[in-house]
Structure formats: C-alpha cells, structure tokens
PDB file of C-alpha atoms and ligand atoms in Angstrom:
ATOM      1  CA  MET A  29    -175.619 -39.853  60.390  1.00  0.00           C
ATOM      2  CA  SER A  30    -172.380 -41.796  60.844  1.00  0.00           C
ATOM      3  CA  GLU A  31    -171.780 -43.847  63.975  1.00  0.00           C
ATOM      4  CA  LEU A  32    -170.885 -42.487  67.418  1.00  0.00           C
ATOM      5  CA  VAL A  33    -167.277 -43.139  68.465  1.00  0.00           C
ATOM      6  CA  ARG A  34    -165.522 -42.725  71.816  1.00  0.00           C
ATOM      7  CA  LEU A  35    -161.731 -42.314  71.633  1.00  0.00           C
ATOM      8  CA  ILE A  36    -159.551 -42.143  74.797  1.00  0.00           C
ATOM      9  CA  TYR A  37    -155.886 -41.209  74.610  1.00  0.00           C
ATOM     10  CA  ALA A  38    -153.078 -40.031  76.912  1.00  0.00           C
ATOM     11  CA  SER A  39    -150.025 -37.841  76.268  1.00  0.00           C
ATOM     12  CA  ARG A  40    -147.165 -36.099  77.982  1.00  0.00           C
ATOM     13  CA  ALA A  41    -147.229 -32.279  78.223  1.00  0.00           C
ATOM     14  CA  GLU A  42    -144.316 -30.406  76.656  1.00  0.00           C
ATOM     15  CA  PHE A  43    -144.636 -27.463  79.069  1.00  0.00           C
ATOM     16  CA  ALA A  44    -143.567 -27.255  82.715  1.00  0.00           C
ATOM     17  CA  PRO A  45    -146.844 -26.933  84.652  1.00  0.00           C
ATOM     18  CA  ALA A  46    -147.443 -23.735  86.585  1.00  0.00           C
ATOM     19  CA  ASP A  47    -147.972 -23.842  90.342  1.00  0.00           C
ATOM     20  CA  PRO A  48    -151.303 -25.749  90.836  1.00  0.00           C
ATOM     21  CA  VAL A  49    -152.442 -23.388  93.615  1.00  0.00           C
ATOM     22  CA  GLN A  50    -152.940 -20.745  90.927  1.00  0.00           C
ATOM     23  CA  GLY A  51    -155.918 -22.615  89.504  1.00  0.00           C
ATOM     24  CA  VAL A  52    -156.272 -24.000  86.031  1.00  0.00           C
ATOM     25  CA  GLU A  53    -152.835 -24.265  84.358  1.00  0.00           C
ATOM     26  CA  PRO A  54    -152.700 -21.400  81.846  1.00  0.00           C
ATOM     27  CA  ASN A  55    -151.658 -23.663  78.884  1.00  0.00           C
ATOM     28  CA  VAL A  56    -154.548 -25.947  79.743  1.00  0.00           C
ATOM     29  CA  GLY A  57    -156.862 -22.957  79.922  1.00  0.00           C
ATOM     30  CA  ARG A  58    -155.897 -21.942  76.414  1.00  0.00           C
ATOM     31  CA  ILE A  59    -156.394 -25.511  75.114  1.00  0.00           C
ATOM     32  CA  LEU A  60    -159.883 -25.557  76.699  1.00  0.00           C
ATOM     33  CA  MET A  61    -160.856 -22.326  75.066  1.00  0.00           C
ATOM     34  CA  GLN A  62    -159.802 -23.613  71.609  1.00  0.00           C
ATOM     35  CA  SER A  63    -161.471 -26.949  72.272  1.00  0.00           C
ATOM     36  CA  ARG A  64    -164.802 -25.522  73.303  1.00  0.00           C
ATOM     37  CA  ARG A  65    -164.976 -23.278  70.289  1.00  0.00           C
ATOM     38  CA  ASN A  66    -164.100 -26.027  67.781  1.00  0.00           C
ATOM     39  CA  ASN A  67    -165.821 -28.955  69.407  1.00  0.00           C
ATOM     40  CA  LYS A  68    -169.142 -27.290  69.627  1.00  0.00           C
ATOM     41  CA  ARG A  69    -169.009 -26.695  65.904  1.00  0.00           C
ATOM     42  CA  SER A  70    -168.033 -30.331  65.198  1.00  0.00           C
ATOM     43  CA  GLY A  71    -170.447 -31.938  67.654  1.00  0.00           C
ATOM     44  CA  ILE A  72    -167.597 -33.265  69.784  1.00  0.00           C
ATOM     45  CA  GLY A  73    -167.983 -33.784  73.490  1.00  0.00           C
ATOM     46  CA  GLY A  74    -165.612 -35.129  76.089  1.00  0.00           C
ATOM     47  CA  VAL A  75    -163.427 -34.567  79.058  1.00  0.00           C
ATOM     48  CA  LEU A  76    -159.852 -33.384  79.599  1.00  0.00           C
ATOM     49  CA  TYR A  77    -157.833 -34.185  82.701  1.00  0.00           C
ATOM     50  CA  PHE A  78    -154.371 -32.821  83.361  1.00  0.00           C
ATOM     51  CA  GLY A  79    -152.184 -34.180  86.123  1.00  0.00           C
ATOM     52  CA  ASP A  80    -148.489 -34.876  86.847  1.00  0.00           C
ATOM     53  CA  GLY A  81    -147.534 -33.443  83.474  1.00  0.00           C
ATOM     54  CA  HIS A  82    -149.863 -35.779  81.570  1.00  0.00           C
ATOM     55  CA  PHE A  83    -153.104 -35.407  79.671  1.00  0.00           C
ATOM     56  CA  PHE A  84    -156.018 -37.840  79.607  1.00  0.00           C
ATOM     57  CA  GLN A  85    -158.744 -36.987  77.145  1.00  0.00           C
ATOM     58  CA  VAL A  86    -162.007 -38.527  76.036  1.00  0.00           C
ATOM     59  CA  LEU A  87    -163.404 -37.478  72.676  1.00  0.00           C
ATOM     60  CA  GLU A  88    -166.928 -38.414  71.622  1.00  0.00           C
ATOM     61  CA  GLY A  89    -168.713 -37.694  68.442  1.00  0.00           C
ATOM     62  CA  GLU A  90    -169.349 -38.890  64.909  1.00  0.00           C
ATOM     63  CA  ARG A  91    -166.466 -40.976  63.566  1.00  0.00           C
ATOM     64  CA  GLU A  92    -165.284 -38.446  60.980  1.00  0.00           C
ATOM     65  CA  ALA A  93    -165.385 -35.551  63.419  1.00  0.00           C
ATOM     66  CA  VAL A  94    -163.452 -37.531  66.049  1.00  0.00           C
ATOM     67  CA  ASN A  95    -160.868 -38.529  63.424  1.00  0.00           C
ATOM     68  CA  ARG A  96    -160.421 -34.976  62.238  1.00  0.00           C
ATOM     69  CA  THR A  97    -160.149 -33.625  65.753  1.00  0.00           C
ATOM     70  CA  TYR A  98    -157.697 -36.266  66.903  1.00  0.00           C
ATOM     71  CA  GLN A  99    -155.524 -35.665  63.792  1.00  0.00           C
ATOM     72  CA  ARG A 100    -155.373 -31.963  64.659  1.00  0.00           C
ATOM     73  CA  ILE A 101    -154.635 -32.626  68.358  1.00  0.00           C
ATOM     74  CA  SER A 102    -151.892 -35.118  67.500  1.00  0.00           C
ATOM     75  CA  GLY A 103    -150.004 -32.425  65.551  1.00  0.00           C
ATOM     76  CA  ASP A 104    -150.002 -30.060  68.518  1.00  0.00           C
ATOM     77  CA  SER A 105    -146.485 -29.311  69.872  1.00  0.00           C
ATOM     78  CA  ARG A 106    -147.799 -28.735  73.405  1.00  0.00           C
ATOM     79  CA  HIS A 107    -147.724 -32.474  73.995  1.00  0.00           C
ATOM     80  CA  ARG A 108    -146.045 -35.682  72.709  1.00  0.00           C
ATOM     81  CA  GLN A 109    -146.194 -39.451  73.061  1.00  0.00           C
ATOM     82  CA  LEU A 110    -149.877 -39.511  72.182  1.00  0.00           C
ATOM     83  CA  THR A 111    -151.079 -43.022  72.995  1.00  0.00           C
ATOM     84  CA  ILE A 112    -154.535 -44.221  72.063  1.00  0.00           C
ATOM     85  CA  LEU A 113    -155.873 -46.185  74.982  1.00  0.00           C
ATOM     86  CA  SER A 114    -159.313 -47.105  73.597  1.00  0.00           C
ATOM     87  CA  VAL A 115    -161.446 -46.525  70.464  1.00  0.00           C
ATOM     88  CA  ASN A 116    -164.979 -47.924  70.404  1.00  0.00           C
ATOM     89  CA  THR A 117    -168.283 -47.258  68.895  1.00  0.00           C
ATOM     90  CA  ALA A 118    -170.832 -46.186  71.509  1.00  0.00           C
ATOM     91  CA  GLU A 119    -174.579 -46.231  71.802  1.00  0.00           C
ATOM     92  CA  THR A 120    -174.852 -43.056  73.785  1.00  0.00           C
ATOM     93  CA  ARG A 121    -172.573 -40.205  74.887  1.00  0.00           C
ATOM     94  CA  LEU A 122    -171.112 -40.051  78.371  1.00  0.00           C
ATOM     95  CA  PHE A 123    -170.479 -36.337  78.045  1.00  0.00           C
ATOM     96  CA  ALA A 124    -173.425 -35.206  76.003  1.00  0.00           C
ATOM     97  CA  ASP A 125    -173.704 -31.589  77.013  1.00  0.00           C
ATOM     98  CA  TRP A 126    -170.041 -30.675  77.043  1.00  0.00           C
ATOM     99  CA  SER A 127    -167.891 -29.365  74.261  1.00  0.00           C
ATOM    100  CA  MET A 128    -164.930 -30.146  76.550  1.00  0.00           C
ATOM    101  CA  LYS A 129    -165.282 -30.593  80.277  1.00  0.00           C
ATOM    102  CA  TYR A 130    -162.276 -29.968  82.470  1.00  0.00           C
ATOM    103  CA  VAL A 131    -161.764 -32.134  85.538  1.00  0.00           C
ATOM    104  CA  PRO A 132    -159.767 -30.619  88.361  1.00  0.00           C
ATOM    105  CA  ALA A 133    -157.487 -32.843  90.458  1.00  0.00           C
ATOM    106  CA  GLU A 134    -159.661 -34.600  92.928  1.00  0.00           C
ATOM    107  CA  GLN A 135    -159.716 -37.103  95.683  1.00  0.00           C
ATOM    108  CA  SER A 136    -161.518 -39.595  93.461  1.00  0.00           C
ATOM    109  CA  VAL A 137    -158.581 -39.651  90.986  1.00  0.00           C
ATOM    110  CA  ARG A 138    -156.170 -40.153  93.875  1.00  0.00           C
ATOM    111  CA  GLU A 139    -158.294 -43.093  95.074  1.00  0.00           C
ATOM    112  CA  PHE A 140    -158.473 -44.499  91.552  1.00  0.00           C
ATOM    113  CA  LEU A 141    -154.680 -44.461  91.292  1.00  0.00           C
ATOM    114  CA  ALA A 142    -154.060 -45.782  94.818  1.00  0.00           C
ATOM    115  CA  ALA A 143    -156.393 -48.718  94.234  1.00  0.00           C
ATOM    116  CA  ARG A 144    -154.266 -49.714  91.237  1.00  0.00           C
ATOM    117  CA  ASP A 145    -150.862 -49.119  92.875  1.00  0.00           C
ATOM    118  CA  TYR A 146    -150.023 -46.081  90.765  1.00  0.00           C
ATOM    119  CA  LEU A 147    -147.856 -43.615  92.723  1.00  0.00           C
ATOM    120  CA  ARG A 148    -148.472 -40.809  90.196  1.00  0.00           C
ATOM    121  CA  PHE A 149    -150.859 -40.066  87.377  1.00  0.00           C
ATOM    122  CA  ALA A 150    -149.320 -42.180  84.634  1.00  0.00           C
ATOM    123  CA  PRO A 151    -152.023 -42.583  81.982  1.00  0.00           C
ATOM    124  CA  LEU A 152    -149.589 -43.650  79.254  1.00  0.00           C
ATOM    125  CA  GLN A 153    -149.403 -46.943  81.160  1.00  0.00           C
ATOM    126  CA  PHE A 154    -153.116 -47.434  81.553  1.00  0.00           C
ATOM    127  CA  SER A 155    -154.731 -50.560  80.151  1.00  0.00           C
ATOM    128  CA  GLU A 156    -157.798 -50.172  78.015  1.00  0.00           C
ATOM    129  CA  SER A 157    -160.023 -51.183  80.904  1.00  0.00           C
ATOM    130  CA  GLU A 158    -158.382 -48.694  83.266  1.00  0.00           C
ATOM    131  CA  ALA A 159    -158.921 -45.916  80.691  1.00  0.00           C
ATOM    132  CA  LYS A 160    -162.578 -46.816  80.324  1.00  0.00           C
ATOM    133  CA  GLU A 161    -163.043 -46.996  84.106  1.00  0.00           C
ATOM    134  CA  LEU A 162    -161.537 -43.498  84.543  1.00  0.00           C
ATOM    135  CA  ALA A 163    -163.822 -42.151  81.817  1.00  0.00           C
ATOM    136  CA  ARG A 164    -166.798 -43.650  83.617  1.00  0.00           C
ATOM    137  CA  LEU A 165    -165.605 -42.194  86.903  1.00  0.00           C
ATOM    138  CA  PHE A 166    -165.466 -38.713  85.378  1.00  0.00           C
ATOM    139  CA  HIS A 167    -168.912 -39.262  83.975  1.00  0.00           C
ATOM    140  CA  ARG A 168    -170.301 -40.324  87.350  1.00  0.00           C
ATOM    141  CA  GLU A 169    -168.588 -37.409  89.102  1.00  0.00           C
ATOM    142  CA  HIS A 170    -170.131 -35.054  86.692  1.00  0.00           C
ATOM    143  CA  THR A 171    -173.675 -36.392  86.831  1.00  0.00           C
ATOM    144  CA  GLY A 172    -173.493 -36.786  90.634  1.00  0.00           C
ATOM    145  CA  ARG A 173    -172.460 -33.176  91.073  1.00  0.00           C
ATOM    146  CA  GLU A 174    -175.095 -31.838  88.758  1.00  0.00           C
ATOM    147  CA  ARG A 175    -177.745 -33.744  90.668  1.00  0.00           C
ATOM    148  CA  ALA A 176    -176.421 -32.705  94.092  1.00  0.00           C
ATOM    149  CA  GLY A 177    -176.222 -29.112  92.773  1.00  0.00           C
ATOM    150  CA  ARG A 178    -173.043 -28.472  94.716  1.00  0.00           C
ATOM    151  CA  PHE A 179    -171.628 -26.383  91.950  1.00  0.00           C
ATOM    152  CA  SER A 180    -171.961 -25.894  88.258  1.00  0.00           C
ATOM    153  CA  TRP A 181    -169.200 -26.507  85.759  1.00  0.00           C
ATOM    154  CA  ARG A 182    -170.780 -23.882  83.574  1.00  0.00           C
ATOM    155  CA  ARG A 183    -170.567 -21.296  86.287  1.00  0.00           C
ATOM    156  CA  LEU A 184    -166.991 -22.247  87.146  1.00  0.00           C
ATOM    157  CA  PHE A 185    -165.685 -21.933  83.608  1.00  0.00           C
ATOM    158  CA  ASP A 186    -168.246 -19.558  82.231  1.00  0.00           C
ATOM    159  CA  PHE A 187    -169.047 -21.081  78.919  1.00  0.00           C
TER     160      PHE A 187
HETATM  161  C1  FMN B 207    -154.056 -32.098  75.223  1.00  0.00           C
HETATM  162  C2  FMN B 207    -154.722 -31.305  74.155  1.00  0.00           C
HETATM  163  C3  FMN B 207    -156.068 -31.465  73.943  1.00  0.00           C
HETATM  164  C4  FMN B 207    -156.705 -30.757  72.931  1.00  0.00           C
HETATM  165  N1  FMN B 207    -158.067 -30.959  72.732  1.00  0.00           N
HETATM  166  C5  FMN B 207    -158.649 -30.336  71.707  1.00  0.00           C
HETATM  167  C6  FMN B 207    -160.013 -30.570  71.412  1.00  0.00           C
HETATM  168  O1  FMN B 207    -160.709 -31.332  72.075  1.00  0.00           O
HETATM  169  N2  FMN B 207    -160.569 -29.881  70.380  1.00  0.00           N
HETATM  170  C7  FMN B 207    -159.887 -29.009  69.627  1.00  0.00           C
HETATM  171  O2  FMN B 207    -160.427 -28.431  68.678  1.00  0.00           O
HETATM  172  N3  FMN B 207    -158.582 -28.733  69.871  1.00  0.00           N
HETATM  173  C8  FMN B 207    -157.946 -29.383  70.911  1.00  0.00           C
HETATM  174  N4  FMN B 207    -156.648 -29.131  71.129  1.00  0.00           N
HETATM  175  C9  FMN B 207    -155.982 -28.061  70.386  1.00  0.00           C
HETATM  176  C10 FMN B 207    -155.591 -28.498  69.014  1.00  0.00           C
HETATM  177  O3  FMN B 207    -154.421 -29.222  69.058  1.00  0.00           O
HETATM  178  C11 FMN B 207    -155.359 -27.230  68.094  1.00  0.00           C
HETATM  179  O4  FMN B 207    -154.386 -26.410  68.660  1.00  0.00           O
HETATM  180  C12 FMN B 207    -156.661 -26.432  67.911  1.00  0.00           C
HETATM  181  O5  FMN B 207    -157.688 -27.280  67.590  1.00  0.00           O
HETATM  182  C13 FMN B 207    -156.455 -25.397  66.801  1.00  0.00           C
HETATM  183  O6  FMN B 207    -157.599 -24.600  66.789  1.00  0.00           O
HETATM  184  P1  FMN B 207    -157.729 -23.263  65.992  1.00  0.00           P
HETATM  185  O7  FMN B 207    -157.351 -23.597  64.563  1.00  0.00           O
HETATM  186  O8  FMN B 207    -159.140 -22.868  66.169  1.00  0.00           O
HETATM  187  O9  FMN B 207    -156.770 -22.321  66.652  1.00  0.00           O
HETATM  188  C14 FMN B 207    -155.991 -29.858  72.140  1.00  0.00           C
HETATM  189  C15 FMN B 207    -154.603 -29.690  72.366  1.00  0.00           C
HETATM  190  C16 FMN B 207    -153.992 -30.417  73.360  1.00  0.00           C
HETATM  191  C17 FMN B 207    -152.494 -30.240  73.572  1.00  0.00           C
END
C-alpha cells in the first residue's frame, strides 16, 4: 500500500452561485454526486466547502489516487485559479468514512474568518497553517455532531 496523503486546495468558482436560501447550490450538488461516485471507488475521502464563490477542498487517500483525482479536478471548467495550500503525508485520515463530505455555511466558519480579520471567505489567500486549521475545524465539527447525534450527514444527503 502506498502512503496516505492529505492535499488541501482552494479555487474560484466559474458559475454565479444560486440564491443560498434554496439549499445546496445546484452546481455544487452535481459535483458532490460525481465526487461520491468516483471517490468511493478510488478510496478518496475528504471535505468540500463552498462559500463566497470559492471552493475549499480536502482530499485524502493513497498518493496515486489523490494525484489522479486532483489532476482530473484541475481540468474542470467549473472553477479556476486552483491553488494548492498544503500537501502532506498523514498517519491517519481526518475524514475516514466520507467519499466527499459537504460542509454548509456555518457560524464556526464565520468565527474562523473573523478571528483572522477576513471579511469574506477568501481561501486563495490562506496560509498553509490556516488551511490545516480549517480542515481540523471541519473534522471536529463532523465528529462532534456525530457524537451529539443532532443530525446525520448521511440522512441529509442520502448517500
Ligand atoms: C470544486 C470541485 C471539486 C471536485 N471534487 C471532485 C472529487 O473529489 N472527486 C471527483 O471524482 N471529482 C471531483 N470533481 C469533478 C471532477 O472535476 C470531474 O468532473 C469528475 O470527476 C468527472 O467524473 P465522471 O468522469 O465520472 O463524470 C470536482 C469538481 C470541482 C469543480
């Protein structure tokens, strides 16, 4: 088995986001459906956040699988300015059970940004440590929720 790699990147969406009150942005919904199908097959896990016209994504898996997936994603015309924020080998997965988890806009992200003087979600400007902190925040959110049993991501997105 090759080593486990965690890659974090940000990009700018090429589409004008639909009204957020209508739930998950339809373009993002389509991306998630493709991701879940492919990532499960390739043993890729991770998280996708979409806010203020930008994507922030964590991809975890075996090095070759992460490389292949990132190559495919980087050729996608739905976004541009892909910027790798961090690539590291990892001992364990942060998002083990997830082919691709979606994180809705939340208070915790707003607090994360406010604490660092960001007025908007601007992940292209994140330092490596900020990117890693946000990934850890999404991980904590996820595990906290599961434990508290407030709701289930699986139920919400039915996969
Ligand atoms: C922001 C963003 C994130 C994406 N994440 C993934 C992903 O994690 N896995 C994946 O297979 N495709 C992802 N895609 C979609 C790929 O670029 C590509 O369209 C898809 O893998 C093609 O799958 P298909 O050949 O099964 O249609 C992403 C696209 C965008 C714009």
